[in-house]
Coordinates of C-alpha atoms and ligand atoms in Angstrom, one line a residue:
M926 CA -57.0 -80.7 -67.9
C927 CA -59.0 -79.8 -64.8
G928 CA -59.0 -76.2 -63.6
I929 CA -58.4 -75.0 -60.1
V930 CA -59.2 -71.7 -58.3
G931 CA -58.6 -70.3 -54.9
Y932 CA -59.4 -67.1 -53.1
I933 CA -58.4 -65.4 -49.8
G934 CA -59.5 -61.9 -49.0
N935 CA -62.5 -60.0 -47.8
K936 CA -65.1 -60.6 -50.5
S937 CA -67.8 -63.3 -50.6
V938 CA -65.8 -66.2 -51.8
V939 CA -68.3 -68.5 -53.5
D940 CA -69.2 -66.1 -56.3
I941 CA -65.5 -65.6 -57.0
L942 CA -64.9 -69.3 -57.1
V943 CA -67.9 -70.1 -59.3
N944 CA -67.1 -67.2 -61.7
G945 CA -63.5 -68.4 -61.9
L946 CA -64.6 -72.0 -62.6
S947 CA -67.0 -70.8 -65.3
Q948 CA -64.0 -69.2 -67.0
L949 CA -62.1 -72.5 -66.7
E950 CA -64.8 -74.8 -68.0
Y951 CA -62.9 -75.2 -71.2
R952 CA -60.5 -77.4 -69.1
G953 CA -63.1 -80.0 -68.3
Y954 CA -66.7 -80.3 -67.3
D955 CA -67.1 -83.8 -65.8
S956 CA -67.7 -82.4 -62.3
A957 CA -67.2 -79.3 -60.2
G958 CA -66.7 -78.6 -56.5
V959 CA -65.7 -76.0 -54.0
A960 CA -64.5 -76.0 -50.3
V961 CA -65.1 -72.8 -48.2
Q962 CA -63.9 -71.8 -44.8
T963 CA -67.1 -71.0 -42.8
S964 CA -67.1 -69.6 -39.3
S965 CA -67.3 -73.1 -37.8
K966 CA -65.3 -75.3 -40.3
I967 CA -64.4 -76.0 -43.9
K968 CA -67.5 -77.1 -45.9
V969 CA -67.3 -79.0 -49.2
Y970 CA -69.9 -78.8 -52.0
K971 CA -69.7 -81.0 -55.1
A972 CA -71.8 -81.9 -58.2
E973 CA -71.4 -84.3 -61.1
G974 CA -71.4 -82.8 -64.6
K975 CA -71.3 -79.1 -65.5
L976 CA -70.8 -76.2 -63.3
E977 CA -74.5 -75.3 -63.4
N978 CA -75.2 -78.4 -61.3
L979 CA -72.8 -77.2 -58.7
S980 CA -74.5 -73.8 -58.8
S981 CA -77.8 -75.5 -58.0
V982 CA -76.3 -77.3 -55.0
L983 CA -74.8 -74.1 -53.7
M984 CA -78.1 -72.3 -54.0
Q985 CA -79.6 -74.8 -51.6
H986 CA -76.9 -74.1 -49.0
K987 CA -76.5 -70.3 -49.4
S988 CA -76.9 -69.5 -45.8
E989 CA -74.0 -71.7 -44.7
F990 CA -71.3 -69.6 -46.5
A991 CA -72.8 -66.1 -46.6
D992 CA -69.8 -64.7 -44.7
S993 CA -67.1 -66.9 -46.1
T994 CA -64.1 -65.1 -47.6
M995 CA -61.7 -68.0 -48.3
G996 CA -62.0 -71.1 -50.4
I997 CA -60.8 -73.3 -53.3
G998 CA -62.6 -74.8 -56.3
H999 CA -62.2 -77.3 -59.0
I1000 CA -63.5 -78.2 -62.4
R1001 CA -62.7 -81.8 -63.5
W1002 CA -61.8 -83.7 -66.6
A1003 CA -61.7 -87.2 -65.3
T1004 CA -58.5 -89.2 -65.6
H1005 CA -58.6 -91.6 -62.5
G1006 CA -62.1 -92.7 -61.6
A1007 CA -65.5 -92.1 -63.2
P1008 CA -66.9 -88.6 -63.4
N1009 CA -69.1 -88.8 -60.3
V1010 CA -69.6 -86.9 -57.0
I1011 CA -67.3 -89.1 -55.0
N1012 CA -64.4 -88.5 -57.4
A1013 CA -65.1 -84.8 -57.7
H1014 CA -62.7 -82.4 -56.0
P1015 CA -62.1 -81.0 -53.4
H1016 CA -60.7 -84.1 -51.7
T1017 CA -60.2 -84.3 -48.0
C1018 CA -58.2 -86.3 -45.5
N1019 CA -60.1 -88.7 -43.2
C1020 CA -60.8 -86.1 -40.4
G1021 CA -62.0 -83.6 -43.0
N1022 CA -59.7 -80.9 -41.7
L1023 CA -57.6 -80.7 -44.9
V1024 CA -59.0 -80.0 -48.4
I1025 CA -57.2 -79.9 -51.7
V1026 CA -57.9 -79.4 -55.4
H1027 CA -55.5 -80.8 -58.0
N1028 CA -54.9 -80.5 -61.7
G1029 CA -52.5 -83.1 -63.2
I1030 CA -51.7 -86.8 -62.6
I1031 CA -49.9 -88.3 -59.7
E1032 CA -48.0 -91.2 -61.3
N1033 CA -47.0 -93.0 -58.1
Y1034 CA -50.4 -92.7 -56.4
K1035 CA -50.8 -96.4 -56.1
E1036 CA -47.6 -96.9 -54.2
L1037 CA -48.5 -93.9 -52.0
K1038 CA -51.9 -95.4 -51.4
V1039 CA -50.4 -98.6 -50.1
K1040 CA -48.2 -96.7 -47.7
L1041 CA -51.0 -94.4 -46.6
E1042 CA -53.4 -97.2 -46.0
A1043 CA -50.8 -98.9 -43.9
K1044 CA -50.8 -95.8 -41.7
G1045 CA -54.6 -95.9 -41.4
A1046 CA -55.9 -93.7 -44.3
K1047 CA -59.3 -94.7 -45.6
F1048 CA -59.7 -94.0 -49.3
R1049 CA -63.1 -93.1 -50.5
S1050 CA -62.6 -92.2 -54.2
Q1051 CA -60.8 -93.8 -57.1
T1052 CA -58.7 -90.6 -57.7
D1053 CA -55.0 -90.2 -57.6
T1054 CA -55.6 -86.8 -55.8
E1055 CA -56.9 -88.4 -52.6
A1056 CA -53.5 -89.8 -51.9
V1057 CA -52.1 -86.3 -51.9
A1058 CA -54.8 -85.2 -49.4
H1059 CA -53.9 -88.0 -47.0
L1060 CA -50.2 -87.4 -47.5
I1061 CA -50.3 -83.7 -46.7
A1062 CA -52.6 -84.4 -43.7
Y1063 CA -50.0 -86.8 -42.3
K1064 CA -47.2 -84.3 -42.9
Y1065 CA -49.3 -81.6 -41.2
E1066 CA -49.8 -83.8 -38.1
E1067 CA -46.0 -84.1 -37.9
T1068 CA -45.1 -80.4 -38.6
K1069 CA -48.1 -78.4 -37.6
D1070 CA -47.1 -76.1 -40.5
L1071 CA -49.2 -76.3 -43.6
T1072 CA -46.6 -74.8 -46.0
E1073 CA -44.0 -77.2 -44.7
A1074 CA -46.5 -80.1 -44.9
V1075 CA -47.2 -79.3 -48.6
R1076 CA -43.5 -79.0 -49.3
L1077 CA -42.6 -82.3 -47.7
A1078 CA -45.5 -84.1 -49.4
T1079 CA -44.7 -82.8 -52.8
Q1080 CA -41.2 -84.2 -52.6
E1081 CA -42.8 -87.7 -52.6
L1082 CA -45.0 -87.1 -55.6
D1083 CA -44.1 -88.2 -59.2
G1084 CA -46.0 -86.7 -62.1
A1085 CA -47.7 -83.4 -62.7
Y1086 CA -49.7 -81.3 -60.3
A1087 CA -51.1 -77.8 -59.5
L1088 CA -52.4 -77.9 -56.0
C1089 CA -54.3 -75.5 -53.8
V1090 CA -54.7 -76.5 -50.1
M1091 CA -56.6 -75.3 -47.0
H1092 CA -56.8 -76.6 -43.4
N1093 CA -59.3 -76.1 -40.7
N1094 CA -56.6 -75.0 -38.2
E1095 CA -55.3 -72.3 -40.5
K1096 CA -58.1 -69.9 -41.0
N1097 CA -56.0 -67.3 -42.7
K1098 CA -53.8 -69.4 -45.0
L1099 CA -54.1 -70.8 -48.5
I1100 CA -51.2 -72.8 -50.0
A1101 CA -50.5 -73.4 -53.7
T1102 CA -47.8 -75.2 -55.6
K1103 CA -47.2 -76.7 -59.0
R1104 CA -45.0 -79.0 -61.1
N1105 CA -45.6 -79.4 -64.8
A1106 CA -49.0 -77.9 -64.6
P1107 CA -49.9 -74.2 -64.9
L1108 CA -50.7 -72.0 -61.9
L1109 CA -50.8 -68.3 -61.2
V1110 CA -51.6 -66.0 -58.3
G1111 CA -53.6 -62.9 -58.9
V1112 CA -52.7 -60.0 -56.6
G1113 CA -55.4 -57.6 -55.3
E1114 CA -55.8 -55.2 -52.3
D1115 CA -55.6 -57.5 -49.2
E1116 CA -56.7 -60.4 -51.3
Y1117 CA -55.2 -63.1 -53.5
Y1118 CA -56.5 -65.3 -56.3
V1119 CA -55.2 -68.7 -57.4
A1120 CA -56.0 -70.1 -60.8
S1121 CA -54.9 -72.5 -63.5
D1122 CA -55.4 -69.8 -66.1
V1123 CA -55.7 -66.1 -66.6
P1124 CA -59.5 -65.9 -67.5
A1125 CA -60.4 -66.9 -63.9
I1126 CA -58.7 -63.9 -62.4
I1127 CA -58.7 -61.2 -65.0
P1128 CA -62.1 -59.9 -64.0
Y1129 CA -60.6 -59.0 -60.6
T1130 CA -57.0 -58.1 -61.1
K1131 CA -54.4 -57.7 -63.8
K1132 CA -51.5 -58.1 -61.4
A1133 CA -50.3 -61.7 -61.2
M1134 CA -47.4 -63.9 -60.4
Y1135 CA -46.8 -67.1 -62.4
L1136 CA -45.5 -70.0 -60.2
N1137 CA -42.4 -71.9 -61.5
D1138 CA -42.2 -75.6 -60.9
N1139 CA -41.7 -76.7 -57.3
Q1140 CA -42.3 -73.2 -55.9
I1141 CA -44.7 -73.0 -53.0
V1142 CA -46.8 -69.9 -52.3
E1143 CA -48.3 -69.1 -48.9
L1144 CA -51.2 -66.7 -49.0
S1145 CA -52.8 -64.8 -46.1
R1146 CA -55.2 -61.8 -46.4
S1147 CA -52.3 -59.4 -45.9
E1148 CA -49.3 -61.1 -47.4
M1149 CA -47.9 -63.4 -50.0
K1150 CA -44.8 -65.5 -49.3
L1151 CA -42.9 -67.5 -51.9
F1152 CA -40.6 -70.4 -51.2
N1153 CA -38.4 -72.7 -53.2
S1154 CA -38.4 -76.5 -52.9
N1155 CA -36.0 -76.2 -49.9
G1156 CA -38.4 -74.1 -48.1
E1157 CA -36.3 -70.9 -48.5
P1158 CA -38.0 -67.6 -49.1
I1159 CA -37.4 -66.3 -52.7
P1160 CA -38.2 -63.0 -54.5
Q1161 CA -41.6 -62.7 -56.1
K1162 CA -42.1 -61.5 -59.7
V1163 CA -45.5 -59.9 -60.1
E1164 CA -46.3 -58.8 -63.6
I1165 CA -49.2 -57.1 -65.4
L1166 CA -51.3 -59.5 -67.5
P1167 CA -51.8 -58.4 -71.1
W1168 CA -55.5 -59.6 -71.2
E1169 CA -58.8 -57.8 -71.2
P1170 CA -61.9 -59.3 -69.6
V1171 CA -64.1 -58.2 -72.5
A1172 CA -62.5 -60.9 -74.7
L1173 CA -64.5 -63.5 -72.9
S1174 CA -67.9 -62.3 -73.9
K1175 CA -70.0 -64.0 -76.7
M1176 CA -70.7 -60.5 -78.0
G1177 CA -74.2 -61.5 -79.1
Y1178 CA -73.2 -64.7 -80.9
K1179 CA -75.0 -67.9 -79.9
H1180 CA -71.7 -69.7 -79.3
F1181 CA -68.1 -68.8 -78.7
M1182 CA -67.2 -70.9 -81.7
L1183 CA -69.3 -68.8 -84.1
K1184 CA -67.9 -65.6 -82.6
E1185 CA -64.3 -66.9 -82.9
I1186 CA -64.9 -67.9 -86.6
H1187 CA -66.1 -64.3 -87.2
E1188 CA -63.0 -62.8 -85.5
Q1189 CA -60.7 -64.4 -88.0
P1190 CA -60.4 -61.5 -90.5
D1191 CA -59.3 -59.2 -87.7
V1192 CA -57.0 -61.8 -86.2
I1193 CA -55.2 -62.0 -89.5
R1194 CA -55.0 -58.2 -89.8
N1195 CA -53.6 -58.0 -86.3
I1196 CA -50.8 -60.5 -87.0
L1197 CA -49.7 -58.8 -90.2
V1198 CA -49.4 -55.4 -88.6
G1199 CA -45.7 -54.5 -88.1
K1200 CA -44.6 -57.7 -89.8
L1201 CA -45.8 -57.5 -93.4
H1202 CA -45.5 -53.8 -94.4
S1203 CA -45.9 -54.0 -98.1
A1204 CA -45.3 -56.4 -101.0
D1205 CA -42.1 -54.6 -101.7
S1206 CA -40.5 -54.6 -98.3
Q1207 CA -39.0 -57.5 -96.4
I1208 CA -41.0 -59.3 -93.7
T1209 CA -40.0 -58.3 -90.1
L1210 CA -39.9 -61.2 -87.7
D1211 CA -37.8 -60.0 -84.8
E1212 CA -39.2 -62.9 -82.7
V1213 CA -37.0 -65.3 -84.6
K1214 CA -33.7 -65.3 -82.7
L1215 CA -31.6 -67.5 -85.0
D1216 CA -29.0 -65.4 -86.8
K1217 CA -29.3 -65.0 -90.5
Q1218 CA -26.3 -67.2 -91.3
T1219 CA -27.7 -70.1 -89.3
L1220 CA -31.1 -69.7 -91.0
K1221 CA -29.3 -69.8 -94.4
D1222 CA -27.5 -73.0 -93.5
L1223 CA -30.4 -74.7 -91.9
N1224 CA -31.3 -77.9 -93.6
R1225 CA -33.6 -79.7 -91.2
I1226 CA -36.7 -78.6 -89.3
Q1227 CA -38.9 -80.7 -87.1
I1228 CA -42.4 -79.5 -86.2
I1229 CA -44.3 -81.1 -83.3
A1230 CA -47.9 -80.5 -82.3
C1231 CA -51.2 -82.1 -81.5
G1232 CA -54.7 -82.0 -82.9
T1233 CA -55.6 -78.9 -84.8
S1234 CA -52.1 -77.5 -84.2
L1235 CA -50.7 -80.6 -85.9
H1236 CA -52.8 -79.8 -89.0
A1237 CA -51.4 -76.3 -89.0
A1238 CA -47.9 -77.8 -88.7
M1239 CA -48.6 -80.0 -91.8
I1240 CA -49.4 -76.9 -93.8
G1241 CA -46.3 -75.3 -92.3
K1242 CA -44.2 -78.1 -93.6
Y1243 CA -45.7 -77.8 -97.1
I1244 CA -44.9 -74.1 -97.4
I1245 CA -41.5 -74.1 -95.7
E1246 CA -40.4 -76.9 -98.1
N1247 CA -42.0 -75.1 -101.0
F1248 CA -40.7 -71.5 -100.2
C1249 CA -37.4 -72.4 -98.6
G1250 CA -36.3 -75.8 -99.8
I1251 CA -35.6 -77.0 -96.3
A1252 CA -36.6 -80.5 -95.3
V1253 CA -39.3 -80.5 -92.7
D1254 CA -40.6 -83.4 -90.6
V1255 CA -43.9 -83.1 -88.8
E1256 CA -44.9 -85.4 -86.0
A1257 CA -47.6 -85.8 -83.4
S1258 CA -45.9 -84.9 -80.1
S1259 CA -47.4 -88.0 -78.4
E1260 CA -45.4 -90.1 -80.9
Y1261 CA -42.3 -88.0 -80.9
I1262 CA -41.7 -88.3 -77.2
Y1263 CA -41.7 -92.1 -77.1
R1264 CA -39.1 -93.0 -79.8
K1265 CA -35.5 -92.3 -80.5
T1266 CA -35.8 -89.1 -82.5
V1267 CA -32.9 -87.8 -84.5
T1268 CA -32.7 -84.3 -83.2
D1269 CA -29.6 -82.2 -82.5
K1270 CA -28.2 -78.7 -82.4
H1271 CA -28.4 -78.4 -86.2
T1272 CA -32.2 -79.0 -86.1
L1273 CA -34.7 -76.2 -85.7
V1274 CA -37.5 -77.6 -83.6
I1275 CA -40.9 -75.8 -83.9
G1276 CA -43.6 -76.5 -81.3
V1277 CA -47.1 -75.4 -82.2
S1278 CA -49.8 -75.0 -79.6
Q1279 CA -52.8 -72.8 -79.0
S1280 CA -52.6 -73.3 -75.3
G1281 CA -48.9 -73.6 -74.9
E1282 CA -49.7 -76.1 -72.1
T1283 CA -50.4 -79.4 -74.0
A1284 CA -48.4 -81.9 -72.0
D1285 CA -47.2 -84.0 -75.0
T1286 CA -45.9 -81.0 -76.9
L1287 CA -44.3 -79.6 -73.8
T1288 CA -42.5 -82.8 -73.1
A1289 CA -41.4 -83.1 -76.7
I1290 CA -39.9 -79.6 -76.8
K1291 CA -38.1 -80.2 -73.5
Q1292 CA -36.6 -83.4 -75.0
A1293 CA -35.5 -81.5 -78.1
K1294 CA -34.1 -78.6 -76.0
A1295 CA -32.1 -81.1 -74.0
R1296 CA -30.5 -82.3 -77.2
G1297 CA -29.4 -78.8 -78.1
S1298 CA -32.0 -77.9 -80.7
H1299 CA -33.1 -74.3 -81.1
I1300 CA -36.8 -74.2 -79.9
L1301 CA -39.2 -72.0 -81.8
I1302 CA -42.7 -71.8 -80.3
I1303 CA -45.8 -70.7 -82.2
T1304 CA -48.5 -70.2 -79.6
N1305 CA -51.5 -68.2 -78.7
R1306 CA -50.4 -68.0 -75.1
P1307 CA -47.1 -66.1 -74.7
D1308 CA -47.5 -66.6 -71.0
S1309 CA -47.6 -70.4 -71.2
A1310 CA -45.2 -73.1 -70.1
M1311 CA -44.1 -73.7 -73.7
A1312 CA -43.4 -70.0 -74.2
R1313 CA -41.1 -70.1 -71.3
E1314 CA -39.1 -72.9 -72.9
A1315 CA -38.8 -71.0 -76.2
D1316 CA -35.5 -69.7 -77.7
S1317 CA -37.7 -67.9 -80.2
L1318 CA -41.3 -67.1 -79.3
V1319 CA -43.8 -66.3 -82.1
P1320 CA -47.1 -65.3 -80.4
V1321 CA -50.0 -65.7 -82.8
N1322 CA -52.1 -63.1 -81.0
A1323 CA -55.5 -64.6 -81.8
G1324 CA -56.9 -63.5 -78.4
I1325 CA -58.3 -65.9 -75.8
E1326 CA -60.1 -68.8 -77.5
V1327 CA -62.9 -70.2 -75.4
S1328 CA -64.6 -72.7 -77.7
V1329 CA -63.0 -76.1 -77.2
A1330 CA -62.9 -76.5 -81.0
A1331 CA -60.0 -74.4 -82.2
T1332 CA -60.8 -72.0 -85.1
K1333 CA -59.2 -68.6 -85.0
S1334 CA -56.1 -70.0 -83.3
Y1335 CA -55.7 -72.4 -86.3
I1336 CA -55.9 -69.6 -88.9
A1337 CA -53.5 -67.5 -86.7
Q1338 CA -51.1 -70.4 -86.6
L1339 CA -51.3 -70.7 -90.4
V1340 CA -50.6 -67.0 -90.9
S1341 CA -47.6 -67.2 -88.6
F1342 CA -46.3 -70.1 -90.6
Y1343 CA -46.7 -68.0 -93.8
L1344 CA -44.8 -65.2 -92.3
L1345 CA -42.1 -67.5 -91.0
A1346 CA -41.7 -69.3 -94.3
L1347 CA -41.6 -66.0 -96.3
Y1348 CA -39.1 -64.5 -93.8
M1349 CA -36.8 -67.5 -94.2
A1350 CA -37.3 -67.5 -98.0
E1351 CA -36.2 -63.9 -98.1
I1352 CA -33.1 -64.6 -96.1
K1353 CA -32.2 -67.6 -98.1
G1354 CA -33.1 -66.0 -101.4
S1355 CA -35.0 -69.2 -102.2
L1356 CA -38.1 -67.7 -103.9
D1357 CA -38.4 -65.5 -107.1
E1358 CA -39.0 -61.9 -106.3
S1359 CA -42.2 -61.9 -108.3
V1360 CA -43.5 -64.9 -106.4
L1361 CA -42.6 -63.4 -103.1
K1362 CA -44.3 -60.2 -104.0
S1363 CA -47.5 -61.8 -105.2
L1364 CA -47.7 -64.0 -102.0
K1365 CA -47.2 -61.0 -99.7
S1366 CA -49.6 -58.9 -101.6
E1367 CA -52.4 -61.5 -101.6
L1368 CA -51.8 -62.4 -98.0
T1369 CA -53.0 -58.9 -97.1
L1370 CA -56.2 -59.6 -99.0
V1371 CA -57.1 -62.7 -97.1
P1372 CA -59.1 -61.0 -94.3
Q1373 CA -61.6 -59.5 -96.8
K1374 CA -61.9 -62.7 -98.7
I1375 CA -62.9 -64.4 -95.4
E1376 CA -65.4 -61.6 -94.8
Q1377 CA -66.9 -62.4 -98.2
I1378 CA -67.3 -66.0 -97.1
L1379 CA -68.9 -65.0 -93.8
S1380 CA -71.3 -62.7 -95.6
H1381 CA -73.0 -65.6 -97.3
K1382 CA -72.8 -68.1 -94.4
E1383 CA -76.5 -68.8 -94.7
D1384 CA -75.7 -70.8 -97.9
I1385 CA -73.2 -72.9 -95.9
Q1386 CA -75.8 -73.3 -93.2
K1387 CA -78.3 -74.7 -95.7
C1388 CA -75.7 -77.2 -97.0
A1389 CA -74.8 -78.2 -93.4
Q1390 CA -78.4 -78.8 -92.5
H1391 CA -78.9 -80.9 -95.7
Y1392 CA -76.2 -83.3 -94.5
A1393 CA -76.7 -83.1 -90.8
N1394 CA -78.3 -86.5 -90.3
T1395 CA -75.5 -88.4 -91.9
K1396 CA -73.6 -91.0 -89.9
D1397 CA -70.3 -90.6 -91.7
F1398 CA -68.6 -87.8 -93.7
I1399 CA -65.5 -87.9 -95.9
Y1400 CA -63.3 -84.9 -96.8
V1401 CA -60.9 -85.2 -99.7
A1402 CA -58.2 -82.9 -101.0
R1403 CA -54.7 -83.1 -102.4
G1404 CA -51.5 -81.2 -102.0
I1405 CA -51.5 -78.2 -99.7
N1406 CA -55.1 -78.7 -98.7
F1407 CA -54.8 -82.3 -97.5
P1408 CA -54.3 -81.0 -93.9
T1409 CA -57.4 -78.8 -94.5
A1410 CA -59.4 -82.0 -95.1
L1411 CA -58.0 -83.5 -91.9
E1412 CA -58.9 -80.3 -90.0
G1413 CA -62.4 -80.1 -91.5
A1414 CA -63.0 -83.7 -90.4
L1415 CA -61.6 -83.1 -86.9
K1416 CA -63.9 -80.1 -86.5
L1417 CA -67.0 -82.1 -87.5
K1418 CA -66.0 -85.1 -85.3
E1419 CA -65.3 -83.1 -82.2
I1420 CA -68.5 -81.1 -82.1
S1421 CA -71.1 -83.2 -83.9
Y1422 CA -69.7 -86.7 -83.1
I1423 CA -70.2 -87.7 -86.7
N1424 CA -67.6 -90.2 -87.9
A1425 CA -65.7 -87.9 -90.3
T1426 CA -62.4 -88.6 -92.0
G1427 CA -60.0 -86.7 -94.2
Y1428 CA -58.2 -88.4 -97.0
P1429 CA -55.6 -87.4 -99.6
A1430 CA -58.0 -87.9 -102.6
G1431 CA -55.5 -90.1 -104.4
E1432 CA -55.7 -92.6 -101.6
L1433 CA -59.4 -93.2 -102.0
K1434 CA -58.9 -95.9 -104.5
H1435 CA -56.5 -97.7 -102.2
G1436 CA -59.2 -98.7 -99.8
P1437 CA -61.6 -96.0 -98.5
I1438 CA -63.6 -96.1 -101.8
A1439 CA -65.0 -99.4 -100.7
M1440 CA -67.1 -97.4 -98.1
L1441 CA -68.8 -95.2 -100.7
D1442 CA -72.5 -95.5 -101.6
E1443 CA -75.5 -93.3 -101.9
S1444 CA -75.5 -92.5 -98.2
M1445 CA -71.9 -91.2 -98.0
P1446 CA -71.2 -87.4 -98.3
V1447 CA -67.8 -86.7 -99.9
L1448 CA -66.6 -83.1 -99.7
S1449 CA -63.9 -82.2 -102.2
I1450 CA -61.7 -79.3 -101.4
L1451 CA -61.2 -78.4 -105.0
M1452 CA -59.0 -75.3 -105.1
K1453 CA -57.6 -74.2 -108.4
G1454 CA -53.9 -75.0 -109.0
S1455 CA -51.5 -77.9 -109.5
V1456 CA -53.8 -80.7 -108.4
Y1457 CA -57.2 -79.4 -109.4
E1458 CA -57.6 -81.7 -112.4
K1459 CA -56.4 -84.7 -110.4
L1460 CA -58.8 -84.0 -107.6
L1461 CA -61.6 -83.6 -110.1
S1462 CA -60.9 -87.1 -111.5
N1463 CA -60.9 -88.5 -107.9
S1464 CA -64.2 -86.8 -107.4
E1465 CA -65.6 -88.4 -110.6
E1466 CA -64.5 -91.8 -109.2
A1467 CA -66.3 -91.2 -106.0
K1468 CA -69.4 -90.0 -107.9
A1469 CA -69.3 -93.2 -110.0
R1470 CA -69.8 -95.0 -106.6
N1471 CA -72.9 -92.9 -106.0
A1472 CA -71.4 -90.8 -103.2
R1473 CA -73.2 -87.6 -102.3
M1474 CA -70.7 -85.1 -103.7
I1475 CA -70.1 -81.6 -102.3
A1476 CA -67.5 -79.2 -103.7
L1477 CA -65.7 -76.4 -101.9
T1478 CA -64.1 -74.5 -104.7
N1479 CA -62.9 -71.2 -106.1
S1480 CA -63.6 -72.5 -109.6
T1481 CA -66.7 -71.1 -111.4
S1482 CA -66.7 -73.8 -114.0
E1483 CA -70.2 -74.8 -115.1
K1484 CA -69.0 -78.4 -115.5
L1485 CA -68.9 -78.8 -111.7
K1486 CA -72.7 -78.6 -111.5
E1487 CA -73.0 -82.0 -113.1
L1488 CA -70.7 -83.6 -110.7
F1489 CA -71.7 -82.0 -107.3
E1490 CA -75.0 -81.8 -105.6
F1491 CA -73.8 -78.8 -103.5
I1492 CA -71.2 -76.3 -104.4
I1493 CA -69.7 -74.0 -101.8
E1494 CA -68.0 -71.1 -103.6
V1495 CA -65.2 -69.3 -102.1
P1496 CA -63.3 -66.2 -103.4
D1497 CA -60.5 -66.8 -105.8
I1498 CA -57.0 -67.1 -104.3
Q1499 CA -53.7 -68.6 -105.4
E1500 CA -53.1 -72.2 -104.5
L1501 CA -50.3 -71.6 -102.0
L1502 CA -52.5 -69.4 -99.9
S1503 CA -55.7 -71.4 -100.3
P1504 CA -55.7 -73.2 -96.9
L1505 CA -56.5 -69.8 -95.3
I1506 CA -59.7 -69.5 -97.3
A1507 CA -60.7 -73.1 -97.6
M1508 CA -60.9 -73.8 -93.9
V1509 CA -63.5 -71.2 -93.0
P1510 CA -66.5 -72.9 -94.7
L1511 CA -65.5 -76.2 -93.2
Q1512 CA -65.5 -74.6 -89.7
L1513 CA -69.0 -73.3 -90.5
I1514 CA -70.2 -76.6 -91.8
A1515 CA -69.1 -78.3 -88.6
Y1516 CA -70.6 -75.5 -86.5
Y1517 CA -74.0 -75.5 -88.3
I1518 CA -74.3 -79.3 -88.2
A1519 CA -73.6 -79.5 -84.5
E1520 CA -75.9 -76.6 -83.8
Y1521 CA -78.7 -78.2 -85.9
L1522 CA -78.3 -81.5 -84.0
G1523 CA -78.5 -79.6 -80.7
K1524 CA -75.0 -80.5 -79.6
D1525 CA -73.0 -78.6 -77.0
V1526 CA -70.9 -76.7 -79.5
D1527 CA -68.5 -74.9 -77.2
Q1528 CA -68.1 -77.8 -74.7
P1529 CA -68.2 -81.1 -76.6
R1530 CA -68.4 -84.3 -74.6
N1531 CA -65.2 -85.9 -73.4
L1532 CA -62.9 -83.1 -74.5
A1533 CA -61.0 -80.3 -72.8
K1534 CA -59.3 -77.4 -74.4
S1535 CA -56.1 -77.6 -72.6
V1536 CA -54.8 -81.2 -72.5
T1537 CA -52.3 -81.1 -69.7
V1538 CA -51.9 -84.9 -69.3
E1539 CA -49.9 -87.2 -71.5
Ligands
AGP2531 C1 -58.9 -78.5 -81.5 O1 -60.1 -78.2 -82.0 C2 -58.8 -79.5 -80.5 N1 -59.7 -79.3 -79.5 C3 -57.5 -80.2 -80.1 O2 -57.2 -81.1 -81.2 C4 -56.3 -79.3 -79.9 O3 -55.9 -78.7 -81.1 C5 -55.1 -80.1 -79.3 O4 -55.5 -80.6 -78.1 C6 -53.9 -79.3 -79.2 O5 -54.0 -78.2 -78.4 P1 -52.9 -77.1 -78.3 O6 -53.0 -76.4 -79.7 O7 -53.4 -76.2 -77.2 O8 -51.6 -77.7 -78.1

């Protein structure tokens, strides 16, 4: 969480910092701030809340930084201390000469604070970051060398950080470093950009260098120097970023979320190209680096993920077990990392993450890697920290996802799981030829089926508006679509703040049914197949308790009209592929309810897209 930016060059810095922060708002929006080197001294501007508040502050002080060409900026997701101006970054030392921005958590900040206060430091905020500002300032007093001061200070830090630092005495120097938090340096002509993530720099340059943990970069207008943790110069690896700035526009949609929902058919087509050639030929998945014999012998897989990626993982489990007969465990990364997990070199561990930066999942895969497991990463960010840990890297290629609520990355993760499961099934010979063929052939039809759904989205909008004022919402499903129910509920919760829950329909009668009355909407994900009749009975049971019944179905049975007050019809599809279709109307329901209620769809309260703290 939190995003940091920095710039040193010859352009007007404030616009670059604010533009960069606007591209990083998905990482938090509790407060924002910048520090700029002016002709006299460094000046700091901060505001509580969204970036637009900082922009208003900056407007009032425009004349103070008209010529400034060096600065740092921050967008905050509060961890230590309330989201207010005092706790907003940049933070300074007592004399105000040193300023820093920080993404991460300093775990030993309390101990550091005691030591620094004993030396005379006066803390003004409740943040962990301020301890780092004082610490570097003391090291600078001793060394008179900002790079060295940062190096020495970071050796005393426990936890995670990406830092960008400036000092009044160093008018042509910007220092950045990181450990367990993302950071990259964009390289221009006599200018450098620092950012937590690509979108902040891609409008300016495609040349960039990713920092590794404990490396320190020293930037001046003419030069970049890179050092290891011993302070020794090391070679720089500048690469060309595979991103286009155009991906970040709303392209006429009211919100990024709606745009990203509409991108899903093309995202799927994109993934299938080069991997699924035809129903008769074998899946190509060169990204999987396990040899065929090892795959054949594999009898245990663990999948670890958080949030929406966890729901994709649950469907991954269902299809891998079904197609390949391999036992799969799925666990939330935040649970996996704090227990004695049984993982070894015979276990394939799959990490799933849109961002590739989620701290819990990153820690989990590092733990599994240390125990000798082969690590397969399914991510939308092939340039992420998780990708760098991967033995096998399966990029989902959904394109940059801006909306905090994940949509297209979820569908892309599902498609990647289908390809992986089919690929393994072909190697193991665990599925009938005819079944394989029909799955592959219908997978290629999914994009147009989703387009069909999107073409009548107004019906879904009507349904959403009808239920928009409810306090609670229940989603039920069985079998392969139980995770769809969980994901539908998560989407609604996170953007509309309605108390939504997904249940396996068979569990209703074991407790949740007590909550049902005429005020409770219950949405049944009623896809044809092995559990259709069972789910229909569960829906009858809910109806008998007067719940407001909604069906999401590919059945055209007239009987459904007696049971459900709203029916959302989706194109027909075989059960094993149905999660790819069923999720789309649920994304739209969540979107239209939140939009109707006037919520901040793309940046819901309290959330951040990239959760880089445990
Ligand atoms: C998705 O809508 C959520 N915002 C959130 O649950 C997310 O899926 C979770 O934080 C995991 O993120 P990752 O996929 O980037 O690891």
